[in-house]
Amino acid sequence: MLAGYRQAGFVDVERVDGGELVLPASRSAATDQGLDA
């Protein structure tokens, strides 16, 4: 998957192996979940 992004011209800024962080799509979604946005 990353190779496709690199071929499209994207570059790695930071890489962390072995994890995933799912962020809310919007500030209101974070608020709905009780998170400080």
Short mmCIF file of C-alpha atoms in Angstrom, two decimals:
data_model
loop_
_atom_site.label_atom_id
_atom_site.label_comp_id
_atom_site.label_asym_id
_atom_site.label_seq_id
_atom_site.Cartn_x
_atom_site.Cartn_y
_atom_site.Cartn_z
CA MET A 1 0.00 0.00 0.00
CA LEU A 2 2.74 2.48 0.89
CA ALA A 3 4.51 1.79 -2.38
CA GLY A 4 1.47 3.07 -4.26
CA TYR A 5 1.51 6.34 -2.34
CA ARG A 6 5.23 6.74 -2.95
CA GLN A 7 4.73 6.14 -6.68
CA ALA A 8 2.06 8.85 -6.64
CA GLY A 9 4.65 11.30 -5.31
CA PHE A 10 4.01 11.19 -1.56
CA VAL A 11 7.03 10.99 0.73
CA ASP A 12 7.48 9.63 4.25
CA VAL A 13 7.53 12.36 6.88
CA GLU A 14 7.47 10.09 9.91
CA ARG A 15 7.18 6.35 10.18
CA VAL A 16 6.18 4.34 13.22
CA ASP A 17 5.98 0.59 12.81
CA GLY A 18 3.41 -1.57 14.56
CA GLY A 19 0.49 0.65 15.39
CA GLU A 20 -2.59 2.37 14.11
CA LEU A 21 -4.26 5.56 15.25
CA VAL A 22 -7.79 6.16 14.05
CA LEU A 23 -8.77 9.80 14.24
CA PRO A 24 -12.31 11.17 14.09
CA ALA A 25 -13.30 12.61 10.72
CA SER A 26 -14.17 16.00 12.22
CA ARG A 27 -13.99 18.07 15.38
CA SER A 28 -17.69 17.45 16.02
CA ALA A 29 -17.12 13.68 15.82
CA ALA A 30 -14.45 14.00 18.52
CA THR A 31 -16.80 16.03 20.68
CA ASP A 32 -19.56 13.45 20.21
CA GLN A 33 -17.19 10.82 21.58
CA GLY A 34 -16.31 12.94 24.59
CA LEU A 35 -12.80 13.71 23.36
CA ASP A 36 -11.14 17.11 23.65
CA ALA A 37 -10.54 18.28 20.10
#
